[in-house]
Amino acid sequence: MRTDSSPGTLPAREHLPAAGAGTPVLDVVIPVYNEEKDLKPCVRGLHEHLTRTFPYAFRITIADNASTDGTPHVAGRLAERFPEVRSVRLEQKGRGRALRTVWSASDAPVLAYMDVDLSTDLNALLPLVAPLISGHSDLAIGSRLSRSSRVVRGAKREFISRSYNLILRGSLQARFSDAQCGFKAIRRDVAQVLLPLVEDSGWFFDTELLVLSERAGLRIHEVPVDWVDDPDSTVHIVRTATDDLKGVWRVGRALATGSLPLDRLARPFGDDPRDRNIEDVPQGLARQLVGFCVVGVLSTLFYLLLYSGFRTFTGSQVANGFALLISAVANTAANRRLTFGVRGRGGAVRHQAQGLVVFGIGLALTSGSLAALNAAAGDPAHSTELAVLIAANLAATVLRFLLFRAWVFPDRDRFPGTAAPSRQDVTPDWRNVSAAPDRQNVSAAAPAWQDATLPLQPVRSPLPTRPSRPSGSEPRDFR
């Protein structure tokens, strides 16, 4: 994963201001490789649809991925015919490479892409980009797996698609429903920050971008689509599936080791109610309780197994001490990562030291319970010892959670300087988290359209007013 640099943190999500003269609001990219047959009807249909239904200025960008047939010639003729169409030539293949190249250079505030086969019904395009224009969402994806989607495709592709999304949910805890639908959009300010973190240049580019966005706390809007499978698709299913599984392993390993600074992306927004400092409402308490209970059950079973093993060759107090010590280290590490969401190695030693203090309190409770049992029963049965230890551990568990939440992993450990920070209080500098930024200077690379102040006004008529060409100036159809 790319972790060496980033263009900065994300600005607050707001309704897009009015674009300057000649600047499109939407840039739709069509990645193509040897698509001379399908390119022309795709661009003509998309252009006609946007002209008729989209109320703002737009651009269609053809990203030619080193085609060897007549695709560059067709793209050039389309760019000559339609002022809103442009063609970009890349000398290397890869859908992800094409999207990264075009999106990084585009000046449009909303960036989208779609497949050239027009499998997705274009009526979903405006619902796809509307949440990004309004400031409601950061990314938007078309979903073929939504209950209200209408999809026509073979059983093999249906099985592969659903299996792949099950893998993503099981391995990367993804919550979006369809990673590979070729129908997505993203805000340009978000793309500027996320694209340097995405490593893949092929078909896994979509999945990697979505996983990083979700882990960074960004909002992904899903649009049910009508989708018809293209029987002439040139996608190599086996090779693509293999590359996708390799990408899942790479991204999962990077997330598990904490090598991606995604927490720095999540905090700059000022519109997340979870960031508000509201009295008498503990933040994240429900999720932390669930995570702590799961970790607690597993660590208790681990502790009992260790105790039973040590008890076969040593006394109860020594067995309890060793079992509790080993399970406490594992419990602290698991709660640090899973319950309280602390990633990376920073502060790990201190957290383990504080966890050992909590362990000492648990040791006192359990050891005291064993001592009281031995004093009362003399030589109690092993099952009786286990029952007493379970009861003592339940009491120690409640105390451990309170100490973990209030002392070992409080919110201020992750955001030094404040007890309950808001997203505006987090610095855009990726290496210094102590200074508060000027919100208006969050991104030094802010595009020109952000300087405008007037919001985009809705157009009541479905047909926007456009300048008409003089008589006789209509370009010739080159069909």
CSV table of C-alpha atoms in Angstrom, one decimal:
chain,number,residue,atom,x,y,z
A,1,MET,CA,0.0,0.0,0.0
A,2,ARG,CA,1.2,3.5,-0.6
A,3,THR,CA,1.8,5.2,2.7
A,4,ASP,CA,4.6,7.6,1.9
A,5,SER,CA,2.6,10.7,1.0
A,6,SER,CA,-0.8,12.2,0.7
A,7,PRO,CA,-2.0,15.5,-0.7
A,8,GLY,CA,-3.7,16.3,2.6
A,9,THR,CA,-6.9,15.8,4.6
A,10,LEU,CA,-10.5,16.2,3.4
A,11,PRO,CA,-12.4,19.4,3.5
A,12,ALA,CA,-15.8,19.6,5.0
A,13,ARG,CA,-18.5,18.1,2.8
A,14,GLU,CA,-20.7,20.8,1.5
A,15,HIS,CA,-23.1,21.5,-1.4
A,16,LEU,CA,-20.9,22.1,-4.5
A,17,PRO,CA,-20.6,25.8,-5.3
A,18,ALA,CA,-21.4,27.0,-8.8
A,19,ALA,CA,-18.7,26.2,-11.3
A,20,GLY,CA,-16.9,28.8,-13.3
A,21,ALA,CA,-17.7,29.5,-16.9
A,22,GLY,CA,-16.7,26.6,-19.1
A,23,THR,CA,-16.0,24.3,-16.1
A,24,PRO,CA,-18.2,21.2,-16.2
A,25,VAL,CA,-19.8,20.0,-13.0
A,26,LEU,CA,-19.6,16.3,-14.0
A,27,ASP,CA,-16.8,14.5,-15.8
A,28,VAL,CA,-17.8,11.0,-17.0
A,29,VAL,CA,-14.9,8.7,-17.9
A,30,ILE,CA,-15.3,5.8,-20.3
A,31,PRO,CA,-12.2,3.5,-20.1
A,32,VAL,CA,-11.8,1.5,-23.3
A,33,TYR,CA,-9.4,-1.1,-24.7
A,34,ASN,CA,-10.0,-2.2,-28.3
A,35,GLU,CA,-13.7,-1.0,-28.3
A,36,GLU,CA,-14.0,0.5,-31.8
A,37,LYS,CA,-17.3,-1.3,-32.3
A,38,ASP,CA,-19.1,-0.2,-29.1
A,39,LEU,CA,-17.5,3.2,-28.4
A,40,LYS,CA,-19.5,5.3,-30.9
A,41,PRO,CA,-23.0,4.2,-29.8
A,42,CYS,CA,-21.9,4.5,-26.2
A,43,VAL,CA,-20.7,8.1,-26.4
A,44,ARG,CA,-23.6,9.2,-28.6
A,45,GLY,CA,-26.2,7.6,-26.3
A,46,LEU,CA,-24.5,9.1,-23.2
A,47,HIS,CA,-24.2,12.5,-24.7
A,48,GLU,CA,-27.8,12.5,-25.8
A,49,HIS,CA,-28.9,11.4,-22.3
A,50,LEU,CA,-26.9,14.0,-20.5
A,51,THR,CA,-28.0,16.8,-22.8
A,52,ARG,CA,-31.6,15.9,-22.3
A,53,THR,CA,-31.6,15.2,-18.5
A,54,PHE,CA,-28.6,16.7,-16.8
A,55,PRO,CA,-29.1,20.3,-15.6
A,56,TYR,CA,-25.5,21.3,-15.4
A,57,ALA,CA,-22.5,21.4,-17.7
A,58,PHE,CA,-20.8,18.1,-18.3
A,59,ARG,CA,-17.8,16.4,-20.0
A,60,ILE,CA,-17.3,12.9,-21.4
A,61,THR,CA,-13.7,11.7,-21.4
A,62,ILE,CA,-12.7,8.7,-23.4
A,63,ALA,CA,-9.7,7.0,-21.7
A,64,ASP,CA,-8.0,4.8,-24.3
A,65,ASN,CA,-5.9,2.1,-22.6
A,66,ALA,CA,-3.3,1.5,-25.3
A,67,SER,CA,-5.8,0.1,-27.8
A,68,THR,CA,-4.4,-1.5,-30.9
A,69,ASP,CA,-7.4,-1.4,-33.1
A,70,GLY,CA,-9.3,1.7,-34.5
A,71,THR,CA,-10.5,2.9,-31.1
A,72,PRO,CA,-8.2,6.0,-31.0
A,73,HIS,CA,-9.5,7.0,-34.4
A,74,VAL,CA,-13.1,6.7,-33.3
A,75,ALA,CA,-12.4,8.5,-30.1
A,76,GLY,CA,-10.8,11.4,-32.0
A,77,ARG,CA,-13.7,11.7,-34.4
A,78,LEU,CA,-16.2,11.8,-31.5
A,79,ALA,CA,-14.1,14.5,-29.8
A,80,GLU,CA,-14.3,16.6,-33.0
A,81,ARG,CA,-18.0,16.2,-33.3
A,82,PHE,CA,-19.1,16.9,-29.7
A,83,PRO,CA,-17.6,19.9,-27.8
A,84,GLU,CA,-18.3,18.1,-24.5
A,85,VAL,CA,-16.3,15.0,-25.5
A,86,ARG,CA,-12.5,14.7,-25.2
A,87,SER,CA,-10.1,11.8,-25.8
A,88,VAL,CA,-7.1,10.8,-23.6
A,89,ARG,CA,-4.6,8.2,-24.8
A,90,LEU,CA,-2.6,6.0,-22.3
A,91,GLU,CA,0.2,3.8,-23.4
A,92,GLN,CA,-0.4,1.2,-20.7
A,93,LYS,CA,-3.4,-1.0,-20.1
A,94,GLY,CA,-5.4,-1.0,-16.8
A,95,ARG,CA,-8.8,0.4,-15.9
A,96,GLY,CA,-7.5,1.7,-12.6
A,97,ARG,CA,-4.6,3.4,-14.2
A,98,ALA,CA,-6.9,5.1,-16.7
A,99,LEU,CA,-9.3,6.3,-13.9
A,100,ARG,CA,-6.5,7.6,-11.7
A,101,THR,CA,-4.9,9.5,-14.6
A,102,VAL,CA,-8.0,11.2,-15.8
A,103,TRP,CA,-9.5,11.8,-12.4
A,104,SER,CA,-6.3,13.3,-11.1
A,105,ALA,CA,-6.2,15.8,-14.0
A,106,SER,CA,-9.9,16.7,-14.2
A,107,ASP,CA,-11.2,20.1,-13.0
A,108,ALA,CA,-14.8,18.9,-12.6
A,109,PRO,CA,-16.0,18.7,-8.9
A,110,VAL,CA,-17.8,15.4,-9.6
A,111,LEU,CA,-16.0,12.5,-11.3
A,112,ALA,CA,-17.7,9.4,-12.6
A,113,TYR,CA,-17.0,6.4,-14.8
A,114,MET,CA,-19.1,3.8,-16.6
A,115,ASP,CA,-18.4,0.8,-18.8
A,116,VAL,CA,-18.5,1.2,-22.6
A,117,ASP,CA,-21.0,-1.6,-23.1
A,118,LEU,CA,-23.9,0.4,-21.5
A,119,SER,CA,-24.9,-2.5,-19.4
A,120,THR,CA,-26.2,-0.1,-16.8
A,121,ASP,CA,-29.4,1.8,-17.6
A,122,LEU,CA,-28.5,5.5,-17.9
A,123,ASN,CA,-31.5,6.6,-15.9
A,124,ALA,CA,-29.5,5.8,-12.8
A,125,LEU,CA,-26.8,8.4,-13.7
A,126,LEU,CA,-28.5,11.4,-12.2
A,127,PRO,CA,-29.4,9.6,-8.9
A,128,LEU,CA,-25.8,8.5,-8.8
A,129,VAL,CA,-24.2,12.0,-8.9
A,130,ALA,CA,-27.0,13.9,-7.1
A,131,PRO,CA,-25.9,13.0,-3.5
A,132,LEU,CA,-22.3,14.2,-4.4
A,133,ILE,CA,-23.5,17.5,-5.8
A,134,SER,CA,-25.7,18.1,-2.8
A,135,GLY,CA,-22.9,17.3,-0.3
A,136,HIS,CA,-24.8,14.3,1.2
A,137,SER,CA,-22.2,11.7,0.2
A,138,ASP,CA,-18.6,11.3,-0.8
A,139,LEU,CA,-18.8,8.4,-3.2
A,140,ALA,CA,-21.7,6.7,-5.1
A,141,ILE,CA,-21.9,3.3,-6.6
A,142,GLY,CA,-24.4,1.4,-8.7
A,143,SER,CA,-25.5,-1.8,-7.1
A,144,ARG,CA,-26.7,-4.8,-9.0
A,145,LEU,CA,-27.4,-6.7,-5.8
A,146,SER,CA,-29.9,-4.4,-4.3
A,147,ARG,CA,-33.4,-5.8,-3.8
A,148,SER,CA,-34.9,-3.2,-6.1
A,149,SER,CA,-32.3,-3.7,-8.9
A,150,ARG,CA,-33.4,-5.4,-12.1
A,151,VAL,CA,-30.6,-7.6,-13.4
A,152,VAL,CA,-30.3,-9.9,-16.4
A,153,ARG,CA,-27.3,-12.1,-16.4
A,154,GLY,CA,-26.2,-15.7,-16.4
A,155,ALA,CA,-26.0,-18.0,-13.4
A,156,LYS,CA,-22.1,-18.1,-13.6
A,157,ARG,CA,-21.6,-14.4,-13.4
A,158,GLU,CA,-24.3,-14.1,-10.7
A,159,PHE,CA,-22.5,-16.7,-8.6
A,160,ILE,CA,-19.1,-15.1,-9.1
A,161,SER,CA,-20.4,-11.6,-8.2
A,162,ARG,CA,-22.1,-12.7,-5.0
A,163,SER,CA,-19.3,-14.9,-3.9
A,164,TYR,CA,-16.8,-12.1,-4.4
A,165,ASN,CA,-18.9,-9.7,-2.3
A,166,LEU,CA,-19.2,-12.4,0.4
A,167,ILE,CA,-15.4,-12.6,0.5
A,168,LEU,CA,-15.2,-8.9,0.9
A,169,ARG,CA,-17.7,-8.9,3.7
A,170,GLY,CA,-16.0,-11.8,5.5
A,171,SER,CA,-12.3,-10.7,5.1
A,172,LEU,CA,-12.4,-6.9,4.9
A,173,GLN,CA,-15.7,-6.3,6.8
A,174,ALA,CA,-17.0,-4.4,3.7
A,175,ARG,CA,-20.6,-3.1,4.1
A,176,PHE,CA,-21.2,-2.0,0.5
A,177,SER,CA,-23.1,-4.5,-1.6
A,178,ASP,CA,-21.5,-4.4,-5.1
A,179,ALA,CA,-17.8,-3.6,-5.6
A,180,GLN,CA,-17.4,-4.4,-9.3
A,181,CYS,CA,-20.4,-2.7,-11.0
A,182,GLY,CA,-18.9,-0.4,-13.6
A,183,PHE,CA,-20.9,2.6,-12.6
A,184,LYS,CA,-19.4,4.8,-9.9
A,185,ALA,CA,-18.8,8.5,-9.0
A,186,ILE,CA,-16.7,10.4,-6.5
A,187,ARG,CA,-16.2,14.0,-5.4
A,188,ARG,CA,-13.0,15.5,-6.8
A,189,ASP,CA,-11.8,16.7,-3.4
A,190,VAL,CA,-12.2,13.2,-2.0
A,191,ALA,CA,-10.4,11.6,-5.0
A,192,GLN,CA,-7.4,13.9,-4.6
A,193,VAL,CA,-6.8,12.5,-1.1
A,194,LEU,CA,-7.7,8.9,-1.7
A,195,LEU,CA,-6.1,8.2,-5.1
A,196,PRO,CA,-2.5,8.4,-3.8
A,197,LEU,CA,-3.4,5.6,-1.3
A,198,VAL,CA,-4.8,3.2,-4.0
A,199,GLU,CA,-2.1,0.9,-5.4
A,200,ASP,CA,-4.0,-1.3,-7.9
A,201,SER,CA,-4.1,-0.2,-11.5
A,202,GLY,CA,-6.4,-2.9,-12.8
A,203,TRP,CA,-9.9,-4.3,-12.0
A,204,PHE,CA,-9.3,-4.3,-8.2
A,205,PHE,CA,-9.0,-0.5,-8.3
A,206,ASP,CA,-12.7,-0.1,-7.5
A,207,THR,CA,-12.7,-2.5,-4.6
A,208,GLU,CA,-9.6,-0.9,-3.0
A,209,LEU,CA,-11.0,2.6,-3.4
A,210,LEU,CA,-14.3,1.6,-1.7
A,211,VAL,CA,-12.6,-0.3,1.1
A,212,LEU,CA,-10.3,2.6,2.0
A,213,SER,CA,-13.2,5.0,1.8
A,214,GLU,CA,-15.4,2.9,4.1
A,215,ARG,CA,-12.5,2.4,6.6
A,216,ALA,CA,-11.9,6.2,6.5
A,217,GLY,CA,-15.4,6.8,7.6
A,218,LEU,CA,-16.6,8.3,4.3
A,219,ARG,CA,-20.2,8.0,3.2
A,220,ILE,CA,-20.9,5.7,0.2
A,221,HIS,CA,-24.3,6.1,-1.5
A,222,GLU,CA,-25.7,3.0,-3.3
A,223,VAL,CA,-28.1,3.3,-6.2
A,224,PRO,CA,-30.1,0.3,-7.4
A,225,VAL,CA,-29.5,-0.1,-11.2
A,226,ASP,CA,-31.1,-1.9,-14.1
A,227,TRP,CA,-28.3,-4.0,-15.6
A,228,VAL,CA,-28.1,-6.3,-18.6
A,229,ASP,CA,-25.0,-8.6,-18.9
A,230,ASP,CA,-22.9,-8.1,-22.1
A,231,PRO,CA,-22.3,-11.5,-23.6
A,232,ASP,CA,-19.4,-10.2,-25.6
A,233,SER,CA,-17.5,-8.9,-22.6
A,234,THR,CA,-13.7,-9.2,-23.0
A,235,VAL,CA,-13.1,-9.5,-19.2
A,236,HIS,CA,-11.0,-12.6,-18.4
A,237,ILE,CA,-12.9,-14.0,-15.4
A,238,VAL,CA,-10.3,-16.4,-14.0
A,239,ARG,CA,-7.4,-13.9,-14.2
A,240,THR,CA,-9.5,-11.1,-12.9
A,241,ALA,CA,-10.7,-13.2,-9.9
A,242,THR,CA,-7.1,-14.2,-9.1
A,243,ASP,CA,-5.9,-10.6,-9.2
A,244,ASP,CA,-8.9,-9.6,-7.0
A,245,LEU,CA,-8.1,-12.2,-4.4
A,246,LYS,CA,-4.4,-11.1,-4.3
A,247,GLY,CA,-5.7,-7.5,-3.8
A,248,VAL,CA,-8.0,-8.6,-1.0
A,249,TRP,CA,-5.0,-10.2,0.8
A,250,ARG,CA,-2.8,-7.1,0.2
A,251,VAL,CA,-5.3,-4.6,1.5
A,252,GLY,CA,-6.4,-6.8,4.4
A,253,ARG,CA,-2.7,-7.1,5.5
A,254,ALA,CA,-2.2,-3.4,5.3
A,255,LEU,CA,-5.3,-2.7,7.3
A,256,ALA,CA,-4.4,-5.3,9.9
A,257,THR,CA,-0.9,-3.8,10.4
A,258,GLY,CA,-2.2,-0.3,10.6
A,259,SER,CA,0.1,1.0,7.8
A,260,LEU,CA,-2.6,3.2,6.3
A,261,PRO,CA,-3.3,6.5,8.2
A,262,LEU,CA,-7.1,6.3,7.5
A,263,ASP,CA,-8.0,7.9,10.8
A,264,ARG,CA,-6.5,11.2,9.5
A,265,LEU,CA,-9.1,11.1,6.6
A,266,ALA,CA,-12.1,10.5,8.7
A,267,ARG,CA,-11.9,13.4,11.1
A,268,PRO,CA,-11.9,16.7,9.1
A,269,PHE,CA,-15.6,16.6,8.4
A,270,GLY,CA,-17.8,18.7,10.6
A,271,ASP,CA,-21.1,17.2,9.8
A,272,ASP,CA,-20.9,13.8,11.6
A,273,PRO,CA,-23.1,13.8,14.7
A,274,ARG,CA,-20.9,11.1,16.2
A,275,ASP,CA,-18.2,13.8,16.6
A,276,ARG,CA,-20.3,16.2,18.6
A,277,ASN,CA,-19.6,16.6,22.2
A,278,ILE,CA,-23.0,16.0,23.7
A,279,GLU,CA,-23.3,15.7,27.5
A,280,ASP,CA,-24.6,12.4,29.0
A,281,VAL,CA,-24.3,10.6,25.7
A,282,PRO,CA,-21.3,8.2,25.7
A,283,GLN,CA,-19.8,8.1,22.2
A,284,GLY,CA,-19.5,4.6,20.7
A,285,LEU,CA,-20.6,2.9,23.9
A,286,ALA,CA,-22.9,0.3,22.2
A,287,ARG,CA,-20.3,-0.8,19.7
A,288,GLN,CA,-17.6,-1.0,22.3
A,289,LEU,CA,-19.7,-3.1,24.6
A,290,VAL,CA,-20.4,-5.6,21.8
A,291,GLY,CA,-16.7,-5.8,20.9
A,292,PHE,CA,-15.6,-6.1,24.5
A,293,CYS,CA,-18.1,-8.9,25.2
A,294,VAL,CA,-16.9,-10.8,22.2
A,295,VAL,CA,-13.3,-10.4,23.1
A,296,GLY,CA,-14.2,-11.2,26.7
A,297,VAL,CA,-15.9,-14.5,25.9
A,298,LEU,CA,-13.0,-15.6,23.8
A,299,SER,CA,-10.3,-14.5,26.3
A,300,THR,CA,-12.2,-16.2,29.1
A,301,LEU,CA,-12.3,-19.5,27.2
A,302,PHE,CA,-8.6,-19.0,26.4
A,303,TYR,CA,-7.9,-18.4,30.1
A,304,LEU,CA,-9.8,-21.5,31.3
A,305,LEU,CA,-7.9,-23.7,28.8
A,306,LEU,CA,-4.6,-22.2,30.1
A,307,TYR,CA,-5.6,-22.7,33.7
A,308,SER,CA,-6.6,-26.3,33.2
A,309,GLY,CA,-3.3,-27.0,31.4
A,310,PHE,CA,-1.2,-25.3,34.1
A,311,ARG,CA,-3.2,-26.9,36.9
A,312,THR,CA,-2.1,-30.4,35.9
A,313,PHE,CA,1.4,-29.8,37.1
A,314,THR,CA,1.2,-26.8,39.6
A,315,GLY,CA,-0.9,-25.4,42.3
A,316,SER,CA,-4.1,-23.4,41.7
A,317,GLN,CA,-2.6,-20.0,42.6
A,318,VAL,CA,0.4,-20.4,40.3
A,319,ALA,CA,-1.8,-21.8,37.5
A,320,ASN,CA,-4.2,-18.9,37.9
A,321,GLY,CA,-1.4,-16.3,37.8
A,322,PHE,CA,0.2,-17.7,34.6
A,323,ALA,CA,-3.1,-18.2,32.8
A,324,LEU,CA,-4.4,-14.7,33.7
A,325,LEU,CA,-1.1,-13.1,32.7
A,326,ILE,CA,-1.0,-14.6,29.2
A,327,SER,CA,-4.7,-14.1,28.6
A,328,ALA,CA,-4.5,-10.5,29.8
A,329,VAL,CA,-1.8,-9.6,27.2
A,330,ALA,CA,-3.9,-11.2,24.5
A,331,ASN,CA,-7.1,-9.5,25.8
A,332,THR,CA,-5.5,-6.0,25.9
A,333,ALA,CA,-4.2,-6.4,22.3
A,334,ALA,CA,-7.5,-7.6,21.0
A,335,ASN,CA,-9.5,-4.9,22.8
A,336,ARG,CA,-7.0,-2.3,21.6
A,337,ARG,CA,-7.6,-3.2,17.9
A,338,LEU,CA,-11.2,-4.5,17.8
A,339,THR,CA,-13.1,-2.8,20.6
A,340,PHE,CA,-11.5,0.7,20.8
A,341,GLY,CA,-10.2,0.9,17.2
A,342,VAL,CA,-6.6,1.8,18.0
A,343,ARG,CA,-4.4,0.9,15.0
A,344,GLY,CA,-0.7,1.0,14.5
A,345,ARG,CA,2.1,0.5,17.0
A,346,GLY,CA,2.0,4.0,18.6
A,347,GLY,CA,1.3,3.7,22.3
A,348,ALA,CA,1.2,-0.1,22.2
A,349,VAL,CA,3.7,-0.6,25.0
A,350,ARG,CA,2.0,1.9,27.2
A,351,HIS,CA,-1.4,0.3,26.6
A,352,GLN,CA,0.0,-3.1,27.5
A,353,ALA,CA,1.6,-1.7,30.7
A,354,GLN,CA,-1.8,-0.1,31.7
A,355,GLY,CA,-3.4,-3.4,30.8
A,356,LEU,CA,-1.1,-5.2,33.2
A,357,VAL,CA,-2.3,-2.9,36.0
A,358,VAL,CA,-5.8,-3.9,35.1
A,359,PHE,CA,-4.6,-7.5,35.1
A,360,GLY,CA,-3.3,-7.0,38.6
A,361,ILE,CA,-6.7,-5.9,39.8
A,362,GLY,CA,-8.3,-9.0,38.1
A,363,LEU,CA,-5.6,-11.2,39.7
A,364,ALA,CA,-6.5,-9.8,43.1
A,365,LEU,CA,-10.1,-10.6,42.6
A,366,THR,CA,-9.6,-14.1,41.3
A,367,SER,CA,-6.8,-15.0,43.7
A,368,GLY,CA,-8.8,-13.6,46.6
A,369,SER,CA,-11.8,-15.8,45.5
A,370,LEU,CA,-9.6,-18.9,45.4
A,371,ALA,CA,-8.1,-18.2,48.8
A,372,ALA,CA,-11.6,-17.7,50.3
A,373,LEU,CA,-12.7,-21.0,48.7
A,374,ASN,CA,-9.7,-22.9,50.0
A,375,ALA,CA,-10.2,-21.5,53.5
A,376,ALA,CA,-13.9,-22.5,53.4
A,377,ALA,CA,-13.8,-25.9,51.7
A,378,GLY,CA,-10.2,-27.1,52.4
A,379,ASP,CA,-9.7,-29.2,49.3
A,380,PRO,CA,-12.5,-28.1,46.8
A,381,ALA,CA,-13.2,-30.0,43.6
A,382,HIS,CA,-11.8,-28.8,40.3
A,383,SER,CA,-15.3,-28.0,39.0
A,384,THR,CA,-16.0,-25.9,42.1
A,385,GLU,CA,-12.8,-23.9,41.5
A,386,LEU,CA,-13.8,-23.2,37.9
A,387,ALA,CA,-17.3,-22.0,39.0
A,388,VAL,CA,-15.8,-19.6,41.5
A,389,LEU,CA,-13.2,-18.4,38.9
A,390,ILE,CA,-16.0,-17.7,36.4
A,391,ALA,CA,-18.0,-15.7,38.9
A,392,ALA,CA,-14.9,-13.7,39.9
A,393,ASN,CA,-13.9,-13.1,36.2
A,394,LEU,CA,-17.4,-11.7,35.5
A,395,ALA,CA,-16.9,-9.1,38.2
A,396,ALA,CA,-13.4,-8.4,37.0
A,397,THR,CA,-14.7,-8.1,33.4
A,398,VAL,CA,-17.1,-5.2,34.3
A,399,LEU,CA,-14.3,-3.4,36.1
A,400,ARG,CA,-11.9,-4.1,33.2
A,401,PHE,CA,-14.2,-2.5,30.7
A,402,LEU,CA,-14.7,0.6,32.7
A,403,LEU,CA,-10.9,1.0,33.2
A,404,PHE,CA,-10.2,0.3,29.6
A,405,ARG,CA,-12.7,2.9,28.4
A,406,ALA,CA,-11.9,5.6,31.0
A,407,TRP,CA,-8.1,5.1,31.5
A,408,VAL,CA,-6.3,2.8,28.9
A,409,PHE,CA,-8.1,3.8,25.7
A,410,PRO,CA,-9.9,7.1,26.2
A,411,ASP,CA,-10.7,9.3,23.2
A,412,ARG,CA,-8.1,11.8,24.0
A,413,ASP,CA,-5.4,9.2,23.5
A,414,ARG,CA,-6.2,9.2,19.8
A,415,PHE,CA,-6.7,13.0,19.6
A,416,PRO,CA,-4.1,14.7,21.8
A,417,GLY,CA,-5.1,18.0,23.3
A,418,THR,CA,-8.8,17.6,23.6
A,419,ALA,CA,-11.2,15.3,25.4
A,420,ALA,CA,-13.9,15.2,22.7
A,421,PRO,CA,-12.6,16.7,19.5
A,422,SER,CA,-14.6,17.7,16.5
A,423,ARG,CA,-13.5,17.1,12.9
A,424,GLN,CA,-12.6,20.7,12.4
A,425,ASP,CA,-10.1,20.5,15.2
A,426,VAL,CA,-7.8,18.0,13.5
A,427,THR,CA,-4.8,19.3,11.6
A,428,PRO,CA,-4.5,18.6,7.9
A,429,ASP,CA,-0.7,17.9,8.4
A,430,TRP,CA,-0.3,14.1,8.3
A,431,ARG,CA,2.8,14.3,10.5
A,432,ASN,CA,1.7,16.8,13.2
A,433,VAL,CA,-1.6,16.3,15.0
A,434,SER,CA,-1.2,19.1,17.6
A,435,ALA,CA,-2.0,22.2,15.6
A,436,ALA,CA,-5.5,23.2,14.7
A,437,PRO,CA,-5.9,24.2,11.0
A,438,ASP,CA,-7.7,27.0,9.4
A,439,ARG,CA,-10.6,25.3,7.8
A,440,GLN,CA,-10.5,27.5,4.7
A,441,ASN,CA,-6.9,26.4,4.1
A,442,VAL,CA,-7.5,22.6,4.6
A,443,SER,CA,-6.3,21.8,1.0
A,444,ALA,CA,-3.7,23.8,-0.7
A,445,ALA,CA,-4.7,22.2,-4.0
A,446,ALA,CA,-8.3,23.3,-3.8
A,447,PRO,CA,-9.8,23.6,-7.3
A,448,ALA,CA,-10.9,26.9,-8.7
A,449,TRP,CA,-14.6,26.0,-8.5
A,450,GLN,CA,-14.4,25.9,-4.7
A,451,ASP,CA,-13.9,29.7,-4.6
A,452,ALA,CA,-17.4,30.4,-5.8
A,453,THR,CA,-20.0,31.1,-3.2
A,454,LEU,CA,-23.4,30.6,-5.0
A,455,PRO,CA,-24.9,27.2,-4.6
A,456,LEU,CA,-26.1,25.3,-7.6
A,457,GLN,CA,-29.7,26.2,-8.3
A,458,PRO,CA,-32.1,23.4,-9.2
A,459,VAL,CA,-33.6,23.5,-12.6
A,460,ARG,CA,-37.3,22.8,-12.7
A,461,SER,CA,-37.5,22.1,-16.4
A,462,PRO,CA,-36.1,18.7,-17.4
A,463,LEU,CA,-34.7,20.3,-20.5
A,464,PRO,CA,-31.9,22.8,-19.7
A,465,THR,CA,-31.5,25.8,-21.8
A,466,ARG,CA,-28.5,25.5,-24.1
A,467,PRO,CA,-27.2,27.8,-26.8
A,468,SER,CA,-28.3,26.8,-30.2
A,469,ARG,CA,-25.9,26.4,-33.1
A,470,PRO,CA,-26.3,28.7,-36.1
A,471,SER,CA,-28.0,27.3,-39.1
A,472,GLY,CA,-25.8,25.2,-41.2
A,473,SER,CA,-23.1,24.8,-38.5
A,474,GLU,CA,-24.2,21.3,-37.4
A,475,PRO,CA,-21.2,19.0,-37.7
A,476,ARG,CA,-21.5,16.2,-40.3
A,477,ASP,CA,-22.3,12.7,-39.0
A,478,PHE,CA,-19.3,10.6,-39.9
A,479,ARG,CA,-21.2,7.3,-39.7
